[in-house]
CSV table of C-alpha atoms in Angstrom, one decimal:
chain,number,residue,atom,x,y,z
J,1,MET,CA,68.6,-30.5,10.5
J,2,LYS,CA,67.8,-29.0,13.8
J,3,ALA,CA,65.1,-26.3,14.0
J,4,ILE,CA,62.7,-24.6,16.3
J,5,ILE,CA,59.2,-25.8,15.4
J,6,VAL,CA,55.8,-24.5,16.3
J,7,THR,CA,52.4,-26.2,16.0
J,8,ASN,CA,50.0,-24.5,18.3
J,9,GLN,CA,49.3,-20.8,18.0
J,10,ALA,CA,47.5,-20.6,21.3
J,11,ALA,CA,50.6,-21.9,23.1
J,12,GLY,CA,52.7,-18.9,22.1
J,13,THR,CA,56.4,-19.2,22.8
J,14,THR,CA,55.8,-21.9,25.3
J,15,GLY,CA,54.7,-24.2,22.5
J,16,MET,CA,58.1,-23.9,20.7
J,17,LYS,CA,60.2,-27.1,20.4
J,18,LEU,CA,63.7,-27.9,19.2
J,19,GLY,CA,63.3,-30.7,16.7
J,20,GLU,CA,64.3,-32.2,13.4
J,21,ARG,CA,63.3,-31.0,9.9
J,22,SER,CA,64.3,-32.0,6.4
J,23,GLN,CA,67.0,-29.8,4.9
J,24,PRO,CA,65.4,-27.4,2.4
J,25,GLN,CA,66.2,-27.5,-1.3
J,26,ALA,CA,66.8,-24.4,-3.6
J,27,ALA,CA,63.9,-23.8,-5.9
J,28,ILE,CA,64.1,-21.5,-9.0
J,29,ASN,CA,65.5,-18.1,-7.9
J,30,ASP,CA,66.3,-19.4,-4.4
J,31,VAL,CA,69.5,-20.0,-2.5
J,32,VAL,CA,69.9,-22.2,0.5
J,33,VAL,CA,71.8,-20.5,3.4
J,34,GLU,CA,73.6,-22.2,6.2
J,35,VAL,CA,72.3,-20.1,9.0
J,36,HIS,CA,74.9,-18.8,11.5
J,37,ALA,CA,72.7,-16.3,13.3
J,38,SER,CA,68.9,-15.6,13.3
J,39,GLY,CA,66.8,-12.8,14.6
J,40,PHE,CA,63.4,-13.3,16.2
J,41,VAL,CA,60.4,-11.0,16.8
J,42,GLY,CA,58.1,-12.1,19.6
J,43,THR,CA,55.0,-10.9,17.7
J,44,GLU,CA,55.7,-13.4,14.9
J,45,LEU,CA,53.6,-16.0,16.7
J,46,ALA,CA,50.5,-13.8,16.2
J,47,TRP,CA,51.1,-13.3,12.5
J,48,PRO,CA,48.8,-15.4,10.3
J,49,SER,CA,51.7,-16.2,8.0
J,50,THR,CA,53.4,-18.2,10.7
J,51,TRP,CA,50.5,-20.7,10.6
J,52,THR,CA,49.0,-20.6,7.2
J,53,ASP,CA,50.1,-20.3,3.6
J,54,ARG,CA,49.0,-17.6,1.1
J,55,SER,CA,45.8,-19.6,0.4
J,56,ASP,CA,45.0,-19.6,4.1
J,57,ARG,CA,45.8,-23.3,4.4
J,58,ASP,CA,47.4,-24.7,7.6
J,59,ARG,CA,51.1,-25.1,7.1
J,60,THR,CA,52.2,-26.3,10.6
J,61,PRO,CA,54.5,-27.5,11.9
J,62,SER,CA,56.3,-24.4,10.8
J,63,VAL,CA,59.7,-22.8,11.6
J,64,PRO,CA,59.6,-19.2,12.8
J,65,GLY,CA,62.2,-16.5,12.5
J,66,HIS,CA,62.8,-14.3,9.4
J,67,GLU,CA,66.1,-12.5,9.9
J,68,LEU,CA,69.3,-14.3,9.1
J,69,ALA,CA,73.0,-14.1,8.5
J,70,GLY,CA,74.9,-17.0,7.1
J,71,VAL,CA,76.7,-18.6,4.1
J,72,VAL,CA,75.2,-19.6,0.7
J,73,THR,CA,75.5,-23.4,0.3
J,74,ALA,CA,73.2,-24.0,-2.7
J,75,VAL,CA,72.0,-22.0,-5.6
J,76,GLY,CA,68.7,-22.7,-7.5
J,77,TYR,CA,68.2,-22.8,-11.2
J,78,GLY,CA,68.1,-19.4,-12.7
J,79,THR,CA,69.3,-17.7,-9.6
J,80,THR,CA,71.6,-14.7,-10.1
J,81,GLY,CA,73.3,-12.2,-7.9
J,82,LEU,CA,74.7,-14.5,-5.3
J,83,SER,CA,77.2,-17.3,-5.3
J,84,LEU,CA,78.2,-20.4,-3.4
J,85,GLY,CA,80.2,-19.7,-0.2
J,86,GLN,CA,79.1,-16.0,-0.1
J,87,ARG,CA,78.3,-14.4,3.2
J,88,VAL,CA,74.8,-12.9,3.2
J,89,PHE,CA,72.1,-11.4,5.4
J,90,GLY,CA,68.5,-10.5,4.9
J,91,LEU,CA,64.9,-11.2,5.4
J,92,ALA,CA,63.2,-14.6,4.6
J,93,ASP,CA,59.6,-14.8,3.2
J,94,TRP,CA,56.8,-14.6,5.8
J,95,TYR,CA,55.0,-17.6,4.5
J,96,ARG,CA,57.9,-20.1,4.3
J,97,ASP,CA,59.8,-21.9,7.0
J,98,GLY,CA,62.0,-19.4,8.7
J,99,THR,CA,65.5,-18.9,10.0
J,100,LEU,CA,65.5,-20.6,13.5
J,101,ALA,CA,67.1,-23.6,11.8
J,102,GLU,CA,70.4,-24.8,10.6
J,103,TYR,CA,69.5,-24.1,6.9
J,104,VAL,CA,66.8,-22.0,5.2
J,105,ALA,CA,65.7,-21.6,1.6
J,106,VAL,CA,65.4,-17.9,0.6
J,107,GLU,CA,64.7,-16.0,-2.6
J,108,ALA,CA,68.0,-14.5,-3.6
J,109,ARG,CA,66.5,-11.1,-4.1
J,110,ASN,CA,65.8,-10.9,-0.3
J,111,LEU,CA,69.4,-11.2,0.6
J,112,ALA,CA,72.4,-8.8,0.5
J,113,PRO,CA,76.1,-9.5,0.8
J,114,LEU,CA,77.4,-9.4,4.3
J,115,PRO,CA,80.9,-7.8,4.4
J,116,GLY,CA,83.6,-9.9,6.0
J,117,ASP,CA,84.2,-7.4,8.8
J,118,VAL,CA,80.6,-7.6,10.0
J,119,ASP,CA,79.9,-10.3,12.5
J,120,PHE,CA,77.0,-12.8,11.8
J,121,THR,CA,75.3,-11.8,15.0
J,122,VAL,CA,75.3,-8.1,14.0
J,123,GLY,CA,74.1,-9.0,10.5
J,124,ALA,CA,71.1,-11.0,11.8
J,125,SER,CA,70.1,-8.1,14.0
J,126,LEU,CA,69.7,-5.6,11.1
J,127,PRO,CA,67.0,-6.7,8.6
J,128,ILE,CA,63.7,-6.1,10.3
J,129,SER,CA,64.8,-3.3,12.7
J,130,GLY,CA,66.9,-1.5,10.1
J,131,LEU,CA,64.5,-1.9,7.1
J,132,THR,CA,61.5,-1.0,9.2
J,133,ALA,CA,63.2,2.2,10.3
J,134,TRP,CA,64.5,3.1,6.9
J,135,GLN,CA,61.3,2.5,5.0
J,136,GLY,CA,59.1,4.2,7.7
J,137,LEU,CA,61.3,7.3,7.7
J,138,PHE,CA,62.3,7.7,4.1
J,139,ASP,CA,60.0,5.7,1.8
J,140,HIS,CA,56.8,6.4,3.7
J,141,GLY,CA,57.6,9.3,6.0
J,142,ARG,CA,59.5,11.4,3.4
J,143,LEU,CA,61.7,12.7,6.2
J,144,ARG,CA,63.8,15.8,5.5
J,145,ALA,CA,66.6,17.6,7.3
J,146,GLY,CA,65.3,20.0,9.9
J,147,GLN,CA,62.0,18.2,10.6
J,148,SER,CA,61.0,16.8,14.0
J,149,VAL,CA,60.4,13.1,14.8
J,150,LEU,CA,58.6,11.5,17.7
J,151,ALA,CA,60.2,8.0,17.9
J,152,HIS,CA,58.3,5.6,20.2
J,153,GLY,CA,60.2,2.9,21.9
J,154,ALA,CA,63.5,4.7,21.3
J,155,ALA,CA,65.5,2.3,23.4
J,156,GLY,CA,64.1,-0.8,21.6
J,157,ALA,CA,65.3,-2.7,18.6
J,158,VAL,CA,63.3,-0.7,16.0
J,159,GLY,CA,63.0,2.5,17.9
J,160,SER,CA,66.8,2.9,18.3
J,161,MET,CA,67.2,2.4,14.6
J,162,VAL,CA,64.6,5.1,13.9
J,163,THR,CA,66.4,7.4,16.3
J,164,GLN,CA,69.8,7.0,14.8
J,165,LEU,CA,68.7,7.2,11.1
J,166,ALA,CA,66.5,10.2,11.8
J,167,ARG,CA,69.4,12.0,13.5
J,168,GLU,CA,71.8,11.2,10.7
J,169,ALA,CA,69.2,12.6,8.3
J,170,GLY,CA,69.3,15.9,10.2
J,171,ALA,CA,66.0,15.6,12.1
J,172,TYR,CA,65.3,16.6,15.7
J,173,VAL,CA,64.4,13.4,17.6
J,174,ILE,CA,62.1,13.1,20.6
J,175,GLY,CA,62.3,9.5,22.0
J,176,THR,CA,59.7,7.8,24.2
J,177,GLY,CA,59.7,4.8,26.5
J,178,ARG,CA,59.7,3.8,30.2
J,179,ALA,CA,61.6,5.7,32.8
J,180,ALA,CA,64.4,3.1,32.8
J,181,ASP,CA,64.9,3.6,29.0
J,182,ARG,CA,65.8,7.3,29.2
J,183,GLN,CA,69.6,7.1,29.2
J,184,LYS,CA,69.6,4.3,26.6
J,185,ALA,CA,67.4,6.4,24.2
J,186,LEU,CA,69.6,9.5,24.7
J,187,ASP,CA,72.7,7.4,24.1
J,188,PHE,CA,71.2,6.3,20.7
J,189,GLY,CA,70.7,10.0,19.8
J,190,ALA,CA,67.4,11.2,21.0
J,191,GLN,CA,67.6,14.9,21.9
J,192,GLU,CA,64.6,14.7,24.3
J,193,PHE,CA,62.9,11.9,26.1
J,194,VAL,CA,59.3,11.4,27.2
J,195,ASP,CA,58.6,8.9,30.0
J,196,LEU,CA,55.3,7.5,28.9
J,197,GLU,CA,54.5,6.4,32.5
J,198,ASN,CA,55.1,9.8,34.2
J,199,ASP,CA,55.4,12.6,31.6
J,200,ALA,CA,52.7,14.3,29.6
J,201,LEU,CA,53.1,13.2,26.0
J,202,GLU,CA,51.1,16.3,24.9
J,203,ASP,CA,53.9,18.6,26.2
J,204,VAL,CA,56.0,17.5,23.2
J,205,GLY,CA,54.0,19.9,21.0
J,206,ASP,CA,53.6,19.6,17.3
J,207,VAL,CA,56.0,17.3,15.3
J,208,ASP,CA,56.5,16.6,11.6
J,209,LEU,CA,56.5,12.8,11.9
J,210,VAL,CA,55.4,10.3,14.4
J,211,PHE,CA,56.8,6.8,14.2
J,212,ASP,CA,54.3,4.6,16.1
J,213,LEU,CA,55.4,1.2,17.4
J,214,ILE,CA,52.8,1.1,20.2
J,215,GLY,CA,49.3,1.9,19.0
J,216,GLY,CA,46.3,1.9,21.3
J,217,ASP,CA,45.8,5.1,23.4
J,218,ILE,CA,49.4,6.2,22.9
J,219,GLY,CA,48.9,5.9,19.2
J,220,LYS,CA,45.7,7.9,19.2
J,221,ARG,CA,47.3,10.7,21.4
J,222,SER,CA,50.4,10.8,19.2
J,223,ALA,CA,48.3,11.2,16.0
J,224,ARG,CA,47.0,14.5,17.4
J,225,LEU,CA,50.6,15.8,17.7
J,226,VAL,CA,51.3,15.7,14.0
J,227,ARG,CA,51.2,19.2,12.5
J,228,ALA,CA,49.3,19.9,9.3
J,229,GLY,CA,51.3,18.5,6.3
J,230,GLY,CA,53.1,16.0,8.5
J,231,THR,CA,53.0,12.2,8.6
J,232,LEU,CA,52.0,9.5,11.0
J,233,VAL,CA,53.8,6.2,10.3
J,234,SER,CA,52.6,3.0,12.0
J,235,ILE,CA,53.7,-0.6,12.0
J,236,VAL,CA,51.0,-1.7,14.5
J,237,GLY,CA,47.9,-1.3,12.3
J,238,PRO,CA,45.9,1.6,10.9
J,239,SER,CA,45.6,4.6,13.2
J,240,GLU,CA,42.2,5.0,14.8
J,241,THR,CA,42.8,8.8,14.7
J,242,ARG,CA,43.3,10.4,11.3
J,243,PRO,CA,43.7,14.1,11.7
J,244,ALA,CA,42.9,16.4,8.8
J,245,ASN,CA,45.8,17.3,6.5
J,246,VAL,CA,48.0,14.5,8.0
J,247,LEU,CA,49.3,11.6,5.9
J,248,THR,CA,48.7,8.3,7.8
J,249,ILE,CA,50.7,5.3,6.7
J,250,ASP,CA,50.4,1.7,8.0
J,251,PHE,CA,53.0,-0.6,6.4
J,252,VAL,CA,54.6,-4.0,6.6
J,253,VAL,CA,58.4,-4.1,6.1
J,254,GLU,CA,59.7,-5.5,2.8
J,255,SER,CA,63.1,-6.8,2.0
J,256,ASP,CA,65.3,-4.6,-0.2
J,257,ARG,CA,68.9,-5.4,-1.1
J,258,ALA,CA,69.9,-1.9,-1.8
J,259,GLN,CA,68.6,-0.7,1.5
J,260,LEU,CA,70.2,-3.6,3.4
J,261,SER,CA,73.5,-2.5,1.8
J,262,GLU,CA,73.0,1.1,2.9
J,263,ILE,CA,72.2,0.0,6.5
J,264,VAL,CA,75.2,-2.4,6.8
J,265,GLN,CA,77.6,0.2,5.4
J,266,ARG,CA,76.5,2.6,8.2
J,267,VAL,CA,77.2,-0.1,10.7
J,268,ARG,CA,80.7,-0.6,9.2
J,269,ASP,CA,81.6,3.1,9.4
J,270,GLY,CA,80.1,3.7,12.8
J,271,ARG,CA,77.1,5.8,11.9
J,272,LEU,CA,74.7,3.1,13.1
J,273,ARG,CA,74.9,1.0,16.2
J,274,THR,CA,73.1,-2.3,16.7
J,275,ASN,CA,70.8,-2.9,19.7
J,276,ILE,CA,71.2,-6.5,20.7
J,277,GLY,CA,69.4,-7.4,23.9
J,278,ILE,CA,70.2,-11.2,24.2
J,279,VAL,CA,72.2,-13.8,22.4
J,280,SER,CA,71.5,-17.5,22.9
J,281,PRO,CA,72.5,-20.7,21.1
J,282,LEU,CA,69.9,-22.6,19.2
J,283,HIS,CA,69.5,-25.3,21.9
J,284,GLU,CA,68.6,-22.6,24.4
J,285,ALA,CA,66.4,-20.6,22.2
J,286,VAL,CA,63.1,-21.8,23.7
J,287,ALA,CA,64.2,-20.9,27.2
J,288,ALA,CA,65.5,-17.5,25.9
J,289,PHE,CA,62.1,-16.7,24.3
J,290,ASN,CA,60.2,-17.7,27.5
J,291,GLN,CA,62.2,-15.8,30.1
J,292,THR,CA,60.2,-13.3,32.2
J,293,GLU,CA,62.9,-10.6,32.4
J,294,ARG,CA,62.2,-7.7,30.1
J,295,ILE,CA,64.7,-7.5,27.3
J,296,ASN,CA,65.2,-4.2,25.6
J,297,GLY,CA,66.8,-4.9,22.3
J,298,LYS,CA,67.0,-7.6,19.6
J,299,LYS,CA,66.8,-11.3,20.4
J,300,ILE,CA,69.5,-13.2,18.4
J,301,ILE,CA,70.0,-16.9,18.2
J,302,LEU,CA,73.4,-18.3,17.4
J,303,VAL,CA,72.6,-21.3,15.2
J,304,ARG,CA,76.3,-22.0,14.7
J,305,PRO,CA,78.1,-20.6,17.8
């Protein structure tokens, strides 16, 4: 089968190649999915799991990509909950060959049914962005109606999901980003916008929850804005600033079938909009990942256009 293959961590996306891999087999509790669309996060190539297995042994050449939408073509022994021919979407294991390929083996529990009225491209755009936003806001951030949220990168793939889900939950959302991102962030539901290049972040005042996608100096300054009893949620590593009486959470997104179903239902009924920045076929994936133009939104590869 055709797949995007990486062998050299130092080369980054320039080291990606379109090549041939053996088609995966379904182990116990697995399904094999014929991939129609795959999502990609550029930081994957810095993740240790892209290059080594759980015992820290080299596993290259490896196939990146962890978000997918497609059709089940094989079911492993003992696997329940999914069936042959079923449309699915979800999140593949970090330590196994990924979804930038024609087929991928995935634990069935990491997938959810994809309704027939949701396009494969849309389905592939939801798992990491949607689950990260959902888990950060509700599982870790314990967001409640009436609270205020500072959503960094509000025009990006994750930040736009944070903004929309927080607004739906009844929160007041302040988005951040570059000057050019203002209107897009407001369109996704931010009620205020902070231009991180020109505005004073501290003018925001105290908030109940900061969702940090940036880290560094912005992360440290943001931590000081969380009021006592509030929460700082980060996906970019532990916060260097830990204010008193503030819960600080650093987490890695996990697959969750029930949450995926909640997210896709919101897409179906119009409560949630996807944020897709670029769509390219598999044979153009390497060029798409190496273009210099800034893309604000999810990168999706159509494996079967």
